[in-house]
PDB file of C-alpha atoms in Angstrom:
ATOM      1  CA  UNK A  28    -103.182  17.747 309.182  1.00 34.00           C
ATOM      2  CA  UNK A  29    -101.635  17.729 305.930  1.00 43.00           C
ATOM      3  CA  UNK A  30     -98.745  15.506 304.895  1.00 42.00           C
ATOM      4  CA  UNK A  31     -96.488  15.025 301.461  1.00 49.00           C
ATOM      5  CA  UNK A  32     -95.058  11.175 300.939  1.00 55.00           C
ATOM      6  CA  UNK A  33     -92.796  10.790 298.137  1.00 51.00           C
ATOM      7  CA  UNK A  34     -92.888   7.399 296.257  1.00 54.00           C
ATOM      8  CA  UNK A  35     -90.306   6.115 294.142  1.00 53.00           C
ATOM      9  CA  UNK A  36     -92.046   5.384 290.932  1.00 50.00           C
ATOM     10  CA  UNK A  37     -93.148   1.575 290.356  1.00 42.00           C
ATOM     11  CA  UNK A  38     -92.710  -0.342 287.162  1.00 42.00           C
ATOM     12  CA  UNK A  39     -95.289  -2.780 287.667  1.00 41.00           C
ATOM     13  CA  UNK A  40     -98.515  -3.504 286.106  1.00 42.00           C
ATOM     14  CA  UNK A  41    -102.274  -2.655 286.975  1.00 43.00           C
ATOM     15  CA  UNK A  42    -102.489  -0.994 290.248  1.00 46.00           C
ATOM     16  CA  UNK A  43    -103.483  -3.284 292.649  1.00 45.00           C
ATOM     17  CA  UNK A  44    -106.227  -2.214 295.345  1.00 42.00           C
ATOM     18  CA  UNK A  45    -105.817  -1.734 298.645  1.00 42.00           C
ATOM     19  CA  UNK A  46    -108.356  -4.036 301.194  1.00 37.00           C
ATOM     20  CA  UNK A  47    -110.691  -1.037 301.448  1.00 43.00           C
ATOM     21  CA  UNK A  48    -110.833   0.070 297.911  1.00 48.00           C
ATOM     22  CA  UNK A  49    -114.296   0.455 296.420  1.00 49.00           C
ATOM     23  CA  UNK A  50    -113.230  -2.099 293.427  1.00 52.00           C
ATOM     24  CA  UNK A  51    -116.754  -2.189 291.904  1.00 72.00           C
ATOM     25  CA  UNK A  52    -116.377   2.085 291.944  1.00 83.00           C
ATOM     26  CA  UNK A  53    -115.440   2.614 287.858  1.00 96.00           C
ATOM     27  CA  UNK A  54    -111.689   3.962 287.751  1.00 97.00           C
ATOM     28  CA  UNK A  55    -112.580   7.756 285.201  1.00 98.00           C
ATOM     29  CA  UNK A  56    -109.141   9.350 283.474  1.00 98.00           C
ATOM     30  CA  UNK A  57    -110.635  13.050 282.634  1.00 98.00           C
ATOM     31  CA  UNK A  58    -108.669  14.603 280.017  1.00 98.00           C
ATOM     32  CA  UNK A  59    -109.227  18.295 280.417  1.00 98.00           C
ATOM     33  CA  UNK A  60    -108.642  20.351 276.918  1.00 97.00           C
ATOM     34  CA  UNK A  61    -109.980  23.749 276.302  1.00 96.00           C
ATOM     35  CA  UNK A  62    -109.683  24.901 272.989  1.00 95.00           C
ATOM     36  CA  UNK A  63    -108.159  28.953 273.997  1.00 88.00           C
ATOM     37  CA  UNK A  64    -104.816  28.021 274.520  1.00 86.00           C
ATOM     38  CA  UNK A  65    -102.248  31.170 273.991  1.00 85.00           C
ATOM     39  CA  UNK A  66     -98.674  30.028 274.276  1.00 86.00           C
ATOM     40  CA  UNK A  67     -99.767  27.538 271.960  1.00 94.00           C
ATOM     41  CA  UNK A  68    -102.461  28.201 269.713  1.00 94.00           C
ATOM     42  CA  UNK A  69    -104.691  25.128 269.162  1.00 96.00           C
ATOM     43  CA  UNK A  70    -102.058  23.464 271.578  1.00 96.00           C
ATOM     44  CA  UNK A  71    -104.367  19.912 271.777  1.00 97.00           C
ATOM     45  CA  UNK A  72    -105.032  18.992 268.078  1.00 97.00           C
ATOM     46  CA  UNK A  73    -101.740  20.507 266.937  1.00 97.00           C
ATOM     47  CA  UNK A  74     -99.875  17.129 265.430  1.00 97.00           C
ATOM     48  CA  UNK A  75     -97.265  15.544 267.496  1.00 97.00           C
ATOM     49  CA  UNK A  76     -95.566  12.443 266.179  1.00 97.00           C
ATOM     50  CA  UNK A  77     -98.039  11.894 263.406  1.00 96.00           C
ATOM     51  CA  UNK A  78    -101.464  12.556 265.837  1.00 97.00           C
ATOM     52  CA  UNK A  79    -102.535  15.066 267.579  1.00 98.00           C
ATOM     53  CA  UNK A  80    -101.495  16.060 271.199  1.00 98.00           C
ATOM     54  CA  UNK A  81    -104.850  15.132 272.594  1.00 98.00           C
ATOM     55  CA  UNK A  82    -104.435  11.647 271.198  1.00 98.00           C
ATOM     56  CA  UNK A  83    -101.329  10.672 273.046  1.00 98.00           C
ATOM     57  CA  UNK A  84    -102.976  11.531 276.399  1.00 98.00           C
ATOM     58  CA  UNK A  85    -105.923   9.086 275.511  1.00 98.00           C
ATOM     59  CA  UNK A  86    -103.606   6.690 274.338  1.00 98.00           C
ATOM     60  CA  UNK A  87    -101.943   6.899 277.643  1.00 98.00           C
ATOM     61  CA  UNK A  88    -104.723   6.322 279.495  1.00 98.00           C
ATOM     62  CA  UNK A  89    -105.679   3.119 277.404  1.00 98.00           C
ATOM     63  CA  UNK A  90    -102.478   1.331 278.025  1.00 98.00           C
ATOM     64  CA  UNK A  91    -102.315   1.909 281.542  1.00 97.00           C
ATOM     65  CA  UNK A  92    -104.731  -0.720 281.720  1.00 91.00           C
ATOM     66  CA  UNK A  93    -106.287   0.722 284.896  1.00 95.00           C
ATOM     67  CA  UNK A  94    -109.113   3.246 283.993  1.00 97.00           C
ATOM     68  CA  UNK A  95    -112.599   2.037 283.063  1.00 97.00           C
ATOM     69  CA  UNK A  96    -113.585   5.579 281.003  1.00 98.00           C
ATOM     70  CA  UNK A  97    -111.627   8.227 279.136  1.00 98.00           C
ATOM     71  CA  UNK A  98    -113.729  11.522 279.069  1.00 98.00           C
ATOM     72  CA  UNK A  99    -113.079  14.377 277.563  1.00 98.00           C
ATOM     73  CA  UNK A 100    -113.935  17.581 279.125  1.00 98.00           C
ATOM     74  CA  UNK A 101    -113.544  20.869 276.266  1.00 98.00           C
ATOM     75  CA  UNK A 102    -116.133  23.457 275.540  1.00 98.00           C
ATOM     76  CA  UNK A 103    -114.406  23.073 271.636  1.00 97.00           C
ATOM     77  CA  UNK A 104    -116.532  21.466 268.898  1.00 97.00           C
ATOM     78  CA  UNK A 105    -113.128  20.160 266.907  1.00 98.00           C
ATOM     79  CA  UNK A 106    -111.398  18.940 270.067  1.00 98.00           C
ATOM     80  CA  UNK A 107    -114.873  17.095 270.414  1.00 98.00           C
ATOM     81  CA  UNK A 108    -114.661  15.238 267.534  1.00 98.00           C
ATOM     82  CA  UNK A 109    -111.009  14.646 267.149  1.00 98.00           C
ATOM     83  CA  UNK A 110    -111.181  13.613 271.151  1.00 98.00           C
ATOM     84  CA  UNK A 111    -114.210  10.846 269.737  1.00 98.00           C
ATOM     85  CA  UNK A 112    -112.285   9.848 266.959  1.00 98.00           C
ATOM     86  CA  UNK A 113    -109.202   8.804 268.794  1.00 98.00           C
ATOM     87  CA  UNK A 114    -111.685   6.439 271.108  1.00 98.00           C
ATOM     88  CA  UNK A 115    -112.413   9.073 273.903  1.00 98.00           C
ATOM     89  CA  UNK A 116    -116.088   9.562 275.526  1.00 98.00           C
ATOM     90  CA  UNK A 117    -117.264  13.385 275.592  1.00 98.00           C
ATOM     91  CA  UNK A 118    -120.424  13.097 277.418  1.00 98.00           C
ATOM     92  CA  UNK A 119    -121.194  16.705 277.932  1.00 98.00           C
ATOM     93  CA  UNK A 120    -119.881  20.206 276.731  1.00 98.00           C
ATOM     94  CA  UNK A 121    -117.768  22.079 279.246  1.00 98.00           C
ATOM     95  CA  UNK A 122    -118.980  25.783 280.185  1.00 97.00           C
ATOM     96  CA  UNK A 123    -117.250  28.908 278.589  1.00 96.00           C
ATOM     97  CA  UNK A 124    -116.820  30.070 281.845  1.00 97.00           C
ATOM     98  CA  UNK A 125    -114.672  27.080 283.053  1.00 97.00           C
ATOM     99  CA  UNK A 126    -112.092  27.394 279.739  1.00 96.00           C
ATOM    100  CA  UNK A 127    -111.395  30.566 280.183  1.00 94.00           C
ATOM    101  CA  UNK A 128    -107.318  31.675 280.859  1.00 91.00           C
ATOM    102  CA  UNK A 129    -108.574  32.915 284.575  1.00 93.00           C
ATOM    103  CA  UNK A 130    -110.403  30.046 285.433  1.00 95.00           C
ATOM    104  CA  UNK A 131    -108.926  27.754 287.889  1.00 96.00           C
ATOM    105  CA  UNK A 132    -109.304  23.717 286.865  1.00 96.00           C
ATOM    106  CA  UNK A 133    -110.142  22.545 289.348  1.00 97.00           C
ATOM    107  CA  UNK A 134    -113.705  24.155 289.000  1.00 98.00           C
ATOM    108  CA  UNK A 135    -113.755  21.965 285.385  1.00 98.00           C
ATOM    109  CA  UNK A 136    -112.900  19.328 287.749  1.00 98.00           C
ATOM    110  CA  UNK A 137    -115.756  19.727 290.151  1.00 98.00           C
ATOM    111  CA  UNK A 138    -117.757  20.092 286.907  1.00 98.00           C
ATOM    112  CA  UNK A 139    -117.199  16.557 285.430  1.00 98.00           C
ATOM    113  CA  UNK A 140    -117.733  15.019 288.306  1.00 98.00           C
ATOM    114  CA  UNK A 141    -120.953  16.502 288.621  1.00 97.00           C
ATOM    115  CA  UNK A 142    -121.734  15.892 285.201  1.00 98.00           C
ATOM    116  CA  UNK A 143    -120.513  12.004 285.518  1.00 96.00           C
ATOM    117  CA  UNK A 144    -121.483  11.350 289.569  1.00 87.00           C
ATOM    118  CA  UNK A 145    -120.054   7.405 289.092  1.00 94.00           C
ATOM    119  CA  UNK A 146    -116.584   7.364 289.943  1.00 97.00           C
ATOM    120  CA  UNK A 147    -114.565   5.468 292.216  1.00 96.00           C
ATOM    121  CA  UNK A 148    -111.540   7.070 291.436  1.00 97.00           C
ATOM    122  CA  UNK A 149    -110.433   9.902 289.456  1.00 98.00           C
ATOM    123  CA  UNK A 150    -107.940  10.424 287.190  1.00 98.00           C
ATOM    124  CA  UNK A 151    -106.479  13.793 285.362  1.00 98.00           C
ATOM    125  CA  UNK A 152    -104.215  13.149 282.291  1.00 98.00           C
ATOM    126  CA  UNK A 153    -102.973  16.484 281.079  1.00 98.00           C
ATOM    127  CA  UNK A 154    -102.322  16.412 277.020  1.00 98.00           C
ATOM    128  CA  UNK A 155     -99.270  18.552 278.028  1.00 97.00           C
ATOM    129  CA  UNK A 156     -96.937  15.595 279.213  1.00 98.00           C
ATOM    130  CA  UNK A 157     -96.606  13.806 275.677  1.00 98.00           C
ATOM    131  CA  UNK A 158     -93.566  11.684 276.835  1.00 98.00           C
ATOM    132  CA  UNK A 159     -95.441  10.205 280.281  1.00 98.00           C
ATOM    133  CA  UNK A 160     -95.557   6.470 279.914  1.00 98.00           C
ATOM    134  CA  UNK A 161     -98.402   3.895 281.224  1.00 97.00           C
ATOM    135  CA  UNK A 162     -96.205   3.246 283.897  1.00 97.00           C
ATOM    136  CA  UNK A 163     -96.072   6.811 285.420  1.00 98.00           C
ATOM    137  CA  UNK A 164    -100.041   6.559 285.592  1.00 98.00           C
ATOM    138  CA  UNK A 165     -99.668   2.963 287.324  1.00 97.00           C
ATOM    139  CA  UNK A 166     -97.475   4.578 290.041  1.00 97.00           C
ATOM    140  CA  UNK A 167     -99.432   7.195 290.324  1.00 98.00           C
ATOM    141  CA  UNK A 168    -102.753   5.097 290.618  1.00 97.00           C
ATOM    142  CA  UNK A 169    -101.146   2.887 293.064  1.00 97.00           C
ATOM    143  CA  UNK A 170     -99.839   5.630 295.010  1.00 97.00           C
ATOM    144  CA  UNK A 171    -103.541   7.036 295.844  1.00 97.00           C
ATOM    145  CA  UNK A 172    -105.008   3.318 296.496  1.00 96.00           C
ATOM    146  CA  UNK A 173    -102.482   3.170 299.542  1.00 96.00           C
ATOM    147  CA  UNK A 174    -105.303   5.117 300.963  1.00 95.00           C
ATOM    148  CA  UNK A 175    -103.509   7.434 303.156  1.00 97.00           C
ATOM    149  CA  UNK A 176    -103.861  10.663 300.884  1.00 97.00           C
ATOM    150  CA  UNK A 177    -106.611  12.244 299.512  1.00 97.00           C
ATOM    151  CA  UNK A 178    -104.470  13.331 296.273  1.00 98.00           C
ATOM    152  CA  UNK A 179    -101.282  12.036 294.683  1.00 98.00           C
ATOM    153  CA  UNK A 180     -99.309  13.075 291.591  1.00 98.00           C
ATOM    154  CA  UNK A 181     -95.753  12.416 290.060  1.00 98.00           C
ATOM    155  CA  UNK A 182     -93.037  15.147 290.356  1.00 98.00           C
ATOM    156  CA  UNK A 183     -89.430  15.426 289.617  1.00 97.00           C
ATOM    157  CA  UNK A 184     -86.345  16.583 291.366  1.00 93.00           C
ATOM    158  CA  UNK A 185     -86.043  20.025 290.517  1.00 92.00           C
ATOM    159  CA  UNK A 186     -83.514  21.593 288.616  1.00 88.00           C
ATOM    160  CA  UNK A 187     -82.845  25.065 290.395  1.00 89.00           C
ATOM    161  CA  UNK A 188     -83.171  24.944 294.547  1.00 88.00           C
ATOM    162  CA  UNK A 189     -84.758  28.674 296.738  1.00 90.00           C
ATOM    163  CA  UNK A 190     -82.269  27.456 299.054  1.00 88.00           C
ATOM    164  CA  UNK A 191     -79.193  28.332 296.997  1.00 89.00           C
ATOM    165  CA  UNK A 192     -79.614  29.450 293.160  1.00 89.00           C
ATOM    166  CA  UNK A 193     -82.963  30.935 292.822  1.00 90.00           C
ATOM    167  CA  UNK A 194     -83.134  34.755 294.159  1.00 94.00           C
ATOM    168  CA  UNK A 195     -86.286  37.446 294.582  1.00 95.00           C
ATOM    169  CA  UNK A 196     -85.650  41.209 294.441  1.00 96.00           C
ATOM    170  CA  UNK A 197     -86.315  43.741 296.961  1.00 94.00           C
ATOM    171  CA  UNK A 198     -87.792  47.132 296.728  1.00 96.00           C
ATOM    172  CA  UNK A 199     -84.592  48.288 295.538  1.00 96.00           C
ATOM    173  CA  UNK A 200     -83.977  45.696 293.042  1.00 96.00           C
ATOM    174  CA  UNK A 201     -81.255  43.960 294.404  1.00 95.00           C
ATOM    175  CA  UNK A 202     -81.009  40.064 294.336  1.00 96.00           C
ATOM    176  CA  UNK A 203     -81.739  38.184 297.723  1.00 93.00           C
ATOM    177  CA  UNK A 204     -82.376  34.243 297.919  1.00 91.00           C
ATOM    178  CA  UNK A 205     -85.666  33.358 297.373  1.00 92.00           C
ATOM    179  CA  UNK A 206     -85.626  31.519 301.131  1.00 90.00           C
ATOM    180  CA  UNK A 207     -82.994  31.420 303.708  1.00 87.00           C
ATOM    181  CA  UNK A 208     -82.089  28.992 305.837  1.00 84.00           C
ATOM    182  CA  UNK A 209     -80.303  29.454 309.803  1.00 83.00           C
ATOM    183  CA  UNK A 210     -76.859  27.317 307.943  1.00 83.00           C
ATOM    184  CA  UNK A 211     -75.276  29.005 305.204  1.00 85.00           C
ATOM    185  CA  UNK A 212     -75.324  26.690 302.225  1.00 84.00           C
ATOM    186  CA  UNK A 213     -72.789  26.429 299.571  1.00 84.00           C
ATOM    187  CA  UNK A 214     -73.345  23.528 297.279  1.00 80.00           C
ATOM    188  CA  UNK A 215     -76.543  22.255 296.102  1.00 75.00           C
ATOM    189  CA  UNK A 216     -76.075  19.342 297.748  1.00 81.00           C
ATOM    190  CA  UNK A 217     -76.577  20.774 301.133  1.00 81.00           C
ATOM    191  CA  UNK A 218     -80.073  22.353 300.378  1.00 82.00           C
ATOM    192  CA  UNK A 219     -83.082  20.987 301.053  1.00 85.00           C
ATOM    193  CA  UNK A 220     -84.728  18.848 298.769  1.00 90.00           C
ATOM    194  CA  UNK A 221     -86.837  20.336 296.090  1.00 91.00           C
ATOM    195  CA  UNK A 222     -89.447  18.703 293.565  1.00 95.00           C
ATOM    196  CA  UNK A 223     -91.273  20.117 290.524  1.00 94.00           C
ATOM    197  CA  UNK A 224     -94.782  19.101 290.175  1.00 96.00           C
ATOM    198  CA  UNK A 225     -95.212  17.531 286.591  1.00 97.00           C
ATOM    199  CA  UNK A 226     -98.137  17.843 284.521  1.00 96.00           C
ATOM    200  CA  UNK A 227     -98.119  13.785 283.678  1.00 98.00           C
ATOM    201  CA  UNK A 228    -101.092  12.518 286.104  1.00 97.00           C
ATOM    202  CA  UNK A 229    -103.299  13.478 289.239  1.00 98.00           C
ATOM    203  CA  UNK A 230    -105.066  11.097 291.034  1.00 98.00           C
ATOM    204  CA  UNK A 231    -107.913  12.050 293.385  1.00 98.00           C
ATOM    205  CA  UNK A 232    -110.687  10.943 295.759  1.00 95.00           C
ATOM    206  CA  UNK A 233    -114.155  12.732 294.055  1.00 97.00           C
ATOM    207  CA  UNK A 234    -115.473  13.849 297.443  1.00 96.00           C
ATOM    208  CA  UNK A 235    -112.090  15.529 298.192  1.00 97.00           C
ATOM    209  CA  UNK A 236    -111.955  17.578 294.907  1.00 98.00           C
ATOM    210  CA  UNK A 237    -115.711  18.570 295.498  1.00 98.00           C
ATOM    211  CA  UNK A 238    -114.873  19.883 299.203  1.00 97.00           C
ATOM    212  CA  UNK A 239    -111.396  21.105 298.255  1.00 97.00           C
ATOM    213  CA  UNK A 240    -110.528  23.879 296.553  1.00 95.00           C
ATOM    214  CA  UNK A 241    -106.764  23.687 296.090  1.00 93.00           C
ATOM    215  CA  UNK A 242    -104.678  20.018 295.523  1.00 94.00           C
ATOM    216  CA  UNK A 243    -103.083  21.613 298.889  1.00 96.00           C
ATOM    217  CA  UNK A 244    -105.921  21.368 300.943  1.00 96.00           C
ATOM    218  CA  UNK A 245    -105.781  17.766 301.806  1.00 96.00           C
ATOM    219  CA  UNK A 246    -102.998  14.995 302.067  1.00 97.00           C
ATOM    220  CA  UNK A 247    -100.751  14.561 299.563  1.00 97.00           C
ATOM    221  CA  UNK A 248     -99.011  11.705 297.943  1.00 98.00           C
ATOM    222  CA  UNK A 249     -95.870  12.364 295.468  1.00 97.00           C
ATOM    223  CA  UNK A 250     -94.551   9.653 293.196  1.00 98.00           C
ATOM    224  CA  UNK A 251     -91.249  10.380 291.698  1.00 97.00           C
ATOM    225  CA  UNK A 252     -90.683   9.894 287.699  1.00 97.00           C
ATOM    226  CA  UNK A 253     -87.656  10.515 285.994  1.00 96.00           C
ATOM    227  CA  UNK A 254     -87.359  13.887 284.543  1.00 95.00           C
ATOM    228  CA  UNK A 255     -87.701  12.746 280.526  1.00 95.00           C
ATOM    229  CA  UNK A 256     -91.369  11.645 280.733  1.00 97.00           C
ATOM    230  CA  UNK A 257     -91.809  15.003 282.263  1.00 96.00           C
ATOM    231  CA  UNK A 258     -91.700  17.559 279.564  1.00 96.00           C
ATOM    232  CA  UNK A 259     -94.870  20.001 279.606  1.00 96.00           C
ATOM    233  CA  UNK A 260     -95.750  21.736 276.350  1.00 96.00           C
ATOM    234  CA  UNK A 261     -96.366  25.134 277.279  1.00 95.00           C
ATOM    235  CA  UNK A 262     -94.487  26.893 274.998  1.00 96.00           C
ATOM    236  CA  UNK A 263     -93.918  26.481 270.713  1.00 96.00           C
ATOM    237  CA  UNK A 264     -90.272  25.259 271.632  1.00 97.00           C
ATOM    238  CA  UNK A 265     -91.837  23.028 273.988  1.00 96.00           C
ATOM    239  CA  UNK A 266     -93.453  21.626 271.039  1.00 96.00           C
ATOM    240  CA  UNK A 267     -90.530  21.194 269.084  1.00 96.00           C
ATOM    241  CA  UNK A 268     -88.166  19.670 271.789  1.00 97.00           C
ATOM    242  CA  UNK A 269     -90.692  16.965 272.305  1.00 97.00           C
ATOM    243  CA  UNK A 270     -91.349  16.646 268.145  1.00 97.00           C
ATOM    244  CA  UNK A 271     -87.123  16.218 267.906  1.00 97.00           C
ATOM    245  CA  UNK A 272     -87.414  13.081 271.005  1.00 96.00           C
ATOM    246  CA  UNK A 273     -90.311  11.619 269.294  1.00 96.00           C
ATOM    247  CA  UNK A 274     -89.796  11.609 265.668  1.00 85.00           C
TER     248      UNK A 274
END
């Protein structure tokens, strides 16, 4: 049976394990980069903050202090290289088939751990969430090492609610809420919580991605991070928002 627990995030320092933690299993952050990206054209070795976007990710997952490899996963020569030069592994070349705009991740994610086999733990750091900090990955980490879920990641409370200010249309074209509820609600404040799932960190058991095929299909664990370290570049203005916070 599935299940969602939502963590306050922690700011403490290396995750410690729980009793029945594999601690001799290596702890693998996969940084997953393709070089197609169209809302953003070269999105991970466009420069951010005097480096490029790929580089804060890998720093990211250095200072966490928590994760035994950093591998790269891209099908693009220049990622490659600037991925190696910022102190990233890239063991193996992802298929063209896996960084395509259709194709799902989580197939790139069964991928590297076929490719790598020895991990305890893994660990996705998107490049998209420049402003995550060590600690989000921490909480995260620690989250998953409870070892009641089979997947955990951070989210934050969400700014719009289907409950009361988001709306679908019908076949006519006229506005309905997006999901109704048997109470009328009519402030925010009544409506169920909602959360938006960030882009900062994932953190999975490797048999569960390689049986799964959706985060969904298991249990899930939700830390909650505040909403600044939560900005995803998807978009050029995305890009200059997070240029303006960072200098």
């Amino acid at each position: 049976m599935k299940r969602h627990d939502i963590s306050p995030s922690n700011k403490t320092g290396n995750p410690e394990m729980s009793a029945d933690y594999p601690s001799t299993s290596p702890t693998v952050a996969f940084i997953f980069a393709r070089g197609g990206s169209k809302g953003v054209p070269r999105k991970n070795v466009r420069m951010l903050a005097g480096k490029p976007l790929i580089a804060h990710a890998i720093a990211h997952a250095e200072a966490a202090g928590c994760i035994d490899r950093i591998i790269v996963s891209t099908e693009d020569e220049e990622i490659a290289s600037v991925a190696r030069e910022w102190g990233a592994e890239v063991p193996f070349v992802r298929p063209r088939e896996l960084a395509t705009d259709t194709a799902p991740e989580w197939l790139a994610w069964q991928h590297a751990i076929g490719e790598i086999k020895d991990i305890g733990t893994f660990i996705c750091i998107p490049t998209t969430s420049p402003l995550r900090t060590p600690d989000n990955i921490n909480a995260c980490v620690q989250r998953f090492r409870r070892g009641d879920v089979d997947v955990a990641f951070c989210v934050t409370p969400a700014a719009r609610n289907p409950y009361f200010n988001m709306v679908t249309l019908d076949g006519d074209g006229h506005a309905h809420l997006a999901m109704s509820s048997p109470e009328k609600i009519h402030n925010r404040q009544a409506a169920p919580e909602m959360y938006d799932i960030s882009t900062v960190c994932y953190v999975a058991s490797p048999a569960f991605i390689m049986s799964a095929s959706d985060l969904f299909d298991g249990t899930v664990g939700i830390v909650e991070i505040p909403s600044q370290c939560a900005l995803d570049i998807d978009t050029e203005h995305d890009l200059k928002i997070a240029a303006a916070i960072m200098g």
